[in-house]
C-alpha positions as a Markdown table, in Angstrom:
| # | Residue | x | y | z |
|---|---|---|---|---|
| 1 | Met | 0.1 | -9.0 | 16.0 |
| 2 | Ile | -1.6 | -8.7 | 12.6 |
| 3 | Lys | 0.0 | -9.2 | 9.1 |
| 4 | Lys | -1.8 | -8.6 | 5.9 |
| 5 | Gln | -1.0 | -10.1 | 2.5 |
| 6 | Tyr | -3.2 | -9.0 | -0.4 |
| 7 | Ser | -3.9 | -11.4 | -3.3 |
| 8 | Lys | -2.8 | -10.3 | -6.8 |
| 9 | Thr | -5.4 | -12.5 | -8.6 |
| 10 | Lys | -8.6 | -12.1 | -6.5 |
| 11 | Pro | -10.1 | -9.4 | -4.1 |
| 12 | Val | -9.1 | -11.0 | -0.8 |
| 13 | Cys | -6.5 | -10.5 | 1.9 |
| 14 | Lys | -4.7 | -13.2 | 3.9 |
| 15 | Val | -4.6 | -12.0 | 7.5 |
| 16 | Thr | -2.3 | -13.6 | 10.0 |
| 17 | Phe | -3.2 | -13.2 | 13.7 |
| 18 | Ser | -0.7 | -14.0 | 16.5 |
| 19 | Leu | -0.1 | -13.6 | 20.2 |
| 20 | Thr | 3.1 | -14.3 | 22.1 |
| 21 | Thr | 3.5 | -16.9 | 24.8 |
| 22 | Asp | 4.7 | -14.1 | 27.0 |
| 23 | Gln | 1.2 | -12.6 | 26.8 |
| 24 | Val | -0.9 | -15.7 | 27.4 |
| 25 | Gly | 1.4 | -18.4 | 28.7 |
| 26 | Lys | 2.2 | -21.8 | 27.3 |
| 27 | Lys | -0.3 | -24.7 | 26.6 |
| 28 | Ala | -3.1 | -22.2 | 26.2 |
| 29 | Glu | -6.1 | -22.6 | 23.8 |
| 30 | Val | -6.3 | -19.3 | 21.8 |
| 31 | Arg | -9.0 | -18.4 | 19.3 |
| 32 | Val | -9.9 | -15.2 | 17.3 |
| 33 | Leu | -13.5 | -14.3 | 17.6 |
| 34 | Gly | -15.1 | -11.5 | 15.6 |
| 35 | Thr | -17.7 | -10.3 | 13.2 |
| 36 | Phe | -16.3 | -12.6 | 10.5 |
| 37 | Asn | -17.3 | -15.7 | 12.6 |
| 38 | Asp | -20.3 | -14.4 | 14.6 |
| 39 | Trp | -18.2 | -14.1 | 17.8 |
| 40 | Ser | -18.6 | -17.8 | 18.2 |
| 41 | Trp | -16.1 | -19.9 | 20.2 |
| 42 | Asp | -17.0 | -23.0 | 18.1 |
| 43 | Lys | -16.5 | -21.1 | 14.8 |
| 44 | Gly | -13.5 | -19.1 | 16.1 |
| 45 | Leu | -10.1 | -19.2 | 14.3 |
| 46 | Ala | -7.9 | -21.5 | 16.4 |
| 47 | Leu | -4.3 | -20.4 | 16.7 |
| 48 | Ser | -1.6 | -23.0 | 16.5 |
| 49 | Ala | 1.0 | -23.1 | 19.3 |
| 50 | Lys | 4.6 | -22.5 | 18.2 |
| 51 | Lys | 7.9 | -22.0 | 20.1 |
| 52 | Lys | 7.3 | -18.3 | 20.9 |
| 53 | Asp | 3.8 | -17.6 | 19.8 |
| 54 | Tyr | 0.4 | -18.7 | 18.7 |
| 55 | Ser | -0.7 | -17.9 | 15.1 |
| 56 | Ala | -3.2 | -18.7 | 12.4 |
| 57 | Ala | -4.3 | -17.1 | 9.1 |
| 58 | Ile | -7.6 | -16.5 | 7.4 |
| 59 | Glu | -8.7 | -15.0 | 4.0 |
| 60 | Leu | -11.1 | -12.1 | 4.3 |
| 61 | Pro | -12.9 | -10.2 | 1.5 |
| 62 | Ala | -11.1 | -6.9 | 0.6 |
| 63 | Gly | -12.8 | -3.6 | 1.0 |
| 64 | Gly | -14.2 | -3.9 | 4.5 |
| 65 | Ser | -13.6 | -3.5 | 8.2 |
| 66 | Tyr | -13.9 | -6.2 | 10.9 |
| 67 | Glu | -14.1 | -6.2 | 14.7 |
| 68 | Phe | -12.3 | -9.0 | 16.6 |
| 69 | Arg | -10.7 | -10.0 | 19.9 |
| 70 | Tyr | -8.6 | -12.9 | 21.1 |
| 71 | Leu | -10.2 | -15.3 | 23.6 |
| 72 | Val | -7.9 | -17.5 | 25.7 |
| 73 | Asn | -9.1 | -20.7 | 27.3 |
| 74 | Gly | -12.7 | -19.6 | 26.7 |
| 75 | Gln | -12.6 | -17.0 | 29.4 |
| 76 | Asp | -9.8 | -14.3 | 29.1 |
| 77 | Trp | -10.1 | -11.6 | 26.4 |
| 78 | Phe | -7.0 | -10.0 | 24.8 |
| 79 | Asn | -6.7 | -7.1 | 22.4 |
| 80 | Asp | -4.1 | -6.7 | 19.6 |
| 81 | Glu | -1.6 | -3.8 | 19.9 |
| 82 | Ala | -1.3 | -3.7 | 16.1 |
| 83 | Ala | -5.0 | -3.2 | 15.4 |
| 84 | Asp | -6.0 | -0.5 | 12.9 |
| 85 | Asp | -8.4 | 1.1 | 15.4 |
| 86 | Tyr | -10.6 | 0.3 | 18.4 |
| 87 | Gln | -14.3 | 0.4 | 18.9 |
| 88 | Ile | -15.9 | 0.9 | 22.3 |
| 89 | Thr | -18.5 | -1.8 | 23.3 |
| 90 | Pro | -21.6 | -1.6 | 25.6 |
| 91 | Phe | -19.6 | -3.7 | 28.1 |
| 92 | Phe | -17.1 | -0.9 | 28.9 |
| 93 | Ser | -14.3 | -2.6 | 26.8 |
| 94 | His | -12.9 | -2.1 | 23.3 |
| 95 | Asn | -13.0 | -4.4 | 20.3 |
| 96 | Cys | -10.1 | -4.4 | 17.9 |
| 97 | Val | -10.8 | -3.1 | 14.4 |
| 98 | Leu | -9.2 | -4.6 | 11.3 |
| 99 | Val | -9.3 | -2.6 | 8.1 |
| 100 | Val | -8.9 | -4.5 | 4.8 |
| 101 | Asp | -8.4 | -2.0 | 1.9 |
| 102 | Ala | -10.1 | -2.5 | -1.4 |
| 103 | Val | -7.8 | -3.9 | -4.2 |
| 104 | Glu | -8.0 | -3.5 | -7.9 |
| 105 | Ile | -7.3 | -6.7 | -9.8 |
| 106 | Lys | -5.8 | -6.1 | -13.2 |
| 107 | Glu | -7.1 | -8.2 | -16.1 |
| 108 | Ala | -4.6 | -10.1 | -18.3 |
| 109 | Pro | -4.0 | -8.2 | -21.6 |
| 110 | Ala | -5.8 | -9.7 | -24.6 |
| 111 | Lys | -3.7 | -11.4 | -27.2 |
| 112 | Glu | -3.0 | -9.3 | -30.3 |
| 113 | Ala | -4.4 | -10.6 | -33.6 |
| 114 | Ala | -1.9 | -11.8 | -36.1 |
| 115 | Pro | -1.1 | -9.1 | -38.7 |
| 116 | Lys | -2.8 | -9.6 | -42.1 |
| 117 | Ala | -0.7 | -10.4 | -45.1 |
| 118 | Lys | 0.0 | -7.4 | -47.3 |
| 119 | Ala | -1.5 | -7.6 | -50.8 |
| 120 | Ala | 1.0 | -7.6 | -53.7 |
| 121 | Pro | 1.2 | -4.1 | -55.3 |
| 122 | Ala | -0.6 | -3.8 | -58.7 |
| 123 | Lys | 1.6 | -3.5 | -61.7 |
| 124 | Lys | 1.6 | 0.0 | -63.3 |
| 125 | Ala | 0.9 | 0.2 | -67.0 |
| 126 | Pro | 3.6 | 2.0 | -68.9 |
| 127 | Ala | 2.6 | 5.7 | -69.5 |
| 128 | Lys | 2.4 | 6.8 | -73.2 |
| 129 | Lys | 4.9 | 9.4 | -74.2 |
| 130 | Ala | 3.3 | 12.8 | -74.9 |
| 131 | Ala | 3.9 | 14.4 | -78.3 |
| 132 | Pro | 6.5 | 17.2 | -78.2 |
| 133 | Ala | 5.0 | 20.7 | -78.0 |
| 134 | Lys | 5.4 | 23.0 | -81.0 |
| 135 | Lys | 7.9 | 25.8 | -80.6 |
| 136 | Ala | 6.5 | 29.3 | -80.3 |
| 137 | Glu | 7.5 | 31.6 | -83.1 |
| 138 | Ala | 8.8 | 34.5 | -80.8 |
| 139 | Pro | 10.8 | 33.8 | -77.7 |
| 140 | Val | 9.2 | 35.0 | -74.5 |
| 141 | Ala | 11.2 | 37.5 | -72.4 |
| 142 | Lys | 12.3 | 36.3 | -68.9 |
| 143 | Ala | 10.9 | 38.3 | -66.0 |
| 144 | Thr | 13.4 | 40.0 | -63.7 |
| 145 | Pro | 13.2 | 38.3 | -60.3 |
| 146 | Ala | 12.1 | 40.6 | -57.5 |
| 147 | Lys | 14.6 | 41.3 | -54.7 |
| 148 | Lys | 13.7 | 39.6 | -51.4 |
| 149 | Ala | 13.6 | 41.8 | -48.2 |
| 150 | Pro | 15.8 | 40.5 | -45.4 |
| 151 | Ala | 13.7 | 38.6 | -42.9 |
| 152 | Lys | 13.7 | 39.9 | -39.3 |
| 153 | Lys | 15.1 | 37.6 | -36.6 |
| 154 | Ala | 12.4 | 36.5 | -34.2 |
| 155 | Thr | 13.1 | 37.4 | -30.6 |
| 156 | Pro | 13.5 | 34.1 | -28.7 |
| 157 | Ala | 10.7 | 33.4 | -26.1 |
| 158 | Lys | 11.7 | 33.4 | -22.5 |
| 159 | Lys | 11.6 | 29.9 | -20.9 |
| 160 | Ala | 9.1 | 29.5 | -18.2 |
| 161 | Ala | 10.6 | 28.8 | -14.8 |
| 162 | Pro | 10.2 | 25.0 | -13.9 |
| 163 | Ala | 7.4 | 24.3 | -11.5 |
| 164 | Lys | 8.5 | 23.3 | -8.0 |
| 165 | Lys | 8.0 | 19.6 | -7.4 |
| 166 | Thr | 5.9 | 18.6 | -4.4 |
| 167 | Ala | 6.7 | 15.5 | -2.5 |
| 168 | Thr | 4.1 | 12.7 | -3.0 |
| 169 | Ala | 2.7 | 11.2 | 0.2 |
| 170 | Asp | 3.8 | 7.6 | 0.7 |
| 171 | Asp | 1.6 | 4.8 | 2.0 |
| 172 | Leu | 2.7 | 4.8 | 5.6 |
| 173 | Lys | 0.5 | 1.7 | 6.3 |
| 174 | Lys | 3.3 | -0.4 | 4.8 |
| 175 | Ile | 5.2 | 0.2 | 8.0 |
| 176 | Glu | 4.3 | -2.6 | 10.5 |
| 177 | Gly | 2.5 | -1.1 | 13.5 |
| 178 | Val | 1.0 | 1.8 | 11.5 |
| 179 | Gly | -2.7 | 1.4 | 10.6 |
| 180 | Pro | -5.0 | 3.8 | 8.7 |
| 181 | Lys | -5.8 | 5.9 | 11.8 |
| 182 | Ile | -2.2 | 6.3 | 12.9 |
| 183 | Ala | -1.1 | 7.0 | 9.3 |
| 184 | Asp | -3.6 | 9.9 | 9.3 |
| 185 | Leu | -2.3 | 11.2 | 12.6 |
| 186 | Leu | 1.3 | 11.2 | 11.3 |
| 187 | Lys | 0.3 | 13.0 | 8.1 |
| 188 | Ala | -1.6 | 15.6 | 10.0 |
| 189 | Asp | 1.6 | 16.3 | 12.0 |
| 190 | Gly | 3.6 | 16.8 | 8.7 |
| 191 | Ile | 5.0 | 13.3 | 8.4 |
| 192 | Gln | 3.9 | 12.6 | 4.8 |
| 193 | Thr | 6.6 | 10.3 | 3.3 |
| 194 | Phe | 8.8 | 7.4 | 4.3 |
| 195 | Ala | 11.8 | 9.8 | 4.3 |
| 196 | Asp | 9.9 | 12.1 | 6.8 |
| 197 | Leu | 9.2 | 9.1 | 9.1 |
| 198 | Ala | 12.8 | 7.9 | 8.8 |
| 199 | Lys | 14.0 | 11.2 | 10.2 |
| 200 | Ala | 11.4 | 11.5 | 13.0 |
| 201 | Lys | 12.6 | 11.3 | 16.6 |
| 202 | Gln | 11.1 | 8.9 | 19.1 |
| 203 | Pro | 9.8 | 11.7 | 21.4 |
| 204 | Lys | 7.9 | 13.3 | 18.6 |
| 205 | Leu | 6.3 | 10.0 | 17.5 |
| 206 | Gln | 5.3 | 9.2 | 21.0 |
| 207 | Ala | 3.9 | 12.7 | 21.5 |
| 208 | Val | 1.7 | 12.2 | 18.4 |
| 209 | Leu | 0.3 | 9.0 | 19.8 |
| 210 | Glu | -0.3 | 10.4 | 23.3 |
| 211 | Ala | -2.1 | 13.4 | 21.9 |
| 212 | Ala | -4.5 | 11.1 | 20.0 |
| 213 | Gly | -5.8 | 9.6 | 23.3 |
| 214 | Pro | -5.3 | 6.5 | 25.5 |
| 215 | Arg | -6.2 | 4.0 | 22.8 |
| 216 | Tyr | -3.0 | 4.9 | 20.9 |
| 217 | Lys | -0.6 | 5.2 | 23.8 |
| 218 | Met | -0.1 | 1.4 | 23.8 |
| 219 | His | 1.6 | 1.5 | 20.4 |
| 220 | Asn | 5.4 | 1.4 | 20.3 |
| 221 | Pro | 7.0 | 3.4 | 17.4 |
| 222 | Ser | 10.6 | 2.4 | 18.2 |
| 223 | Thr | 11.1 | 0.5 | 14.8 |
| 224 | Trp | 9.1 | 2.8 | 12.6 |
| 225 | Pro | 12.0 | 5.1 | 11.5 |
| 226 | Glu | 14.2 | 2.0 | 10.8 |
| 227 | Gln | 11.4 | 0.4 | 8.6 |
| 228 | Ala | 10.7 | 3.7 | 6.9 |
| 229 | Lys | 14.4 | 4.2 | 6.0 |
| 230 | Leu | 14.4 | 0.8 | 4.1 |
| 231 | Ala | 11.1 | 1.7 | 2.4 |
| 232 | Ala | 12.4 | 5.2 | 1.4 |
| 233 | Asn | 15.5 | 3.5 | -0.2 |
| 234 | Gly | 13.4 | 0.9 | -2.0 |
| 235 | Lys | 14.9 | -2.0 | 0.0 |
| 236 | Trp | 11.6 | -4.0 | 0.1 |
| 237 | Asp | 13.2 | -7.4 | 0.5 |
| 238 | Glu | 15.2 | -6.2 | 3.6 |
| 239 | Leu | 12.0 | -4.5 | 4.9 |
| 240 | Asn | 10.1 | -7.8 | 4.6 |
| 241 | Lys | 12.9 | -9.7 | 6.3 |
| 242 | Leu | 12.9 | -7.1 | 9.2 |
| 243 | Gln | 9.1 | -7.3 | 9.6 |
| 244 | Asp | 9.2 | -11.1 | 9.8 |
| 245 | Glu | 11.3 | -10.6 | 13.0 |
| 246 | Leu | 8.9 | -8.0 | 14.5 |
| 247 | Lys | 5.8 | -8.5 | 16.6 |
| 248 | Gly | 3.3 | -5.7 | 16.0 |
| 249 | Gly | 6.1 | -3.4 | 14.9 |
| 250 | Lys | 8.2 | -4.2 | 18.0 |
| 251 | Arg | 11.3 | -6.3 | 18.5 |
């Protein structure tokens, strides 16, 4: 199983790898080998044994993809069902592919400068009184005001019909078990949002995976609608709690 946690302060992602004891047995030595440690057993990421699984975490630079596999006891290779993709090798096997998206780190806003003190307004000098104008000898006749023509009422403009809103596609990769490739497969089949995925039936989801080839048949979509329903309703804390209980998107 893979879990990704992106940093908010630097362009890295904390990736947690894990395998269950049901997969490899107890008292095993498990390491992650990949392109990020030269496929070396000595440099491999050693997974710590826990009650039900083996797990360890590593920080990887964001904005790249990495190939990896699990090596158990130095001789048995295992793949991860929650990998983002798989890459065929010259040895007639497949490496797991981990995709770490690029992240944009927002800079802290600069402090605003203190406002300058306003200058006191200058005092106005008292204006001198003008001398009274001399009266004209003959009074001037007042002009008769012209009659105003009644203004025509403007015809109110017709309101344009409101444009139809189109649903914005959600980031389906937030659903545990859905990587970039599977997200593209779902969107190509009309599942664009969390709400779409929440309503999707298991046979349809399984059919999408089977149609994509044997590499995707191993994925289990049984919890995807349940996770998507929480995401669609904005219940992120409940979603995180549920995902902590899942292994590669499965119970």
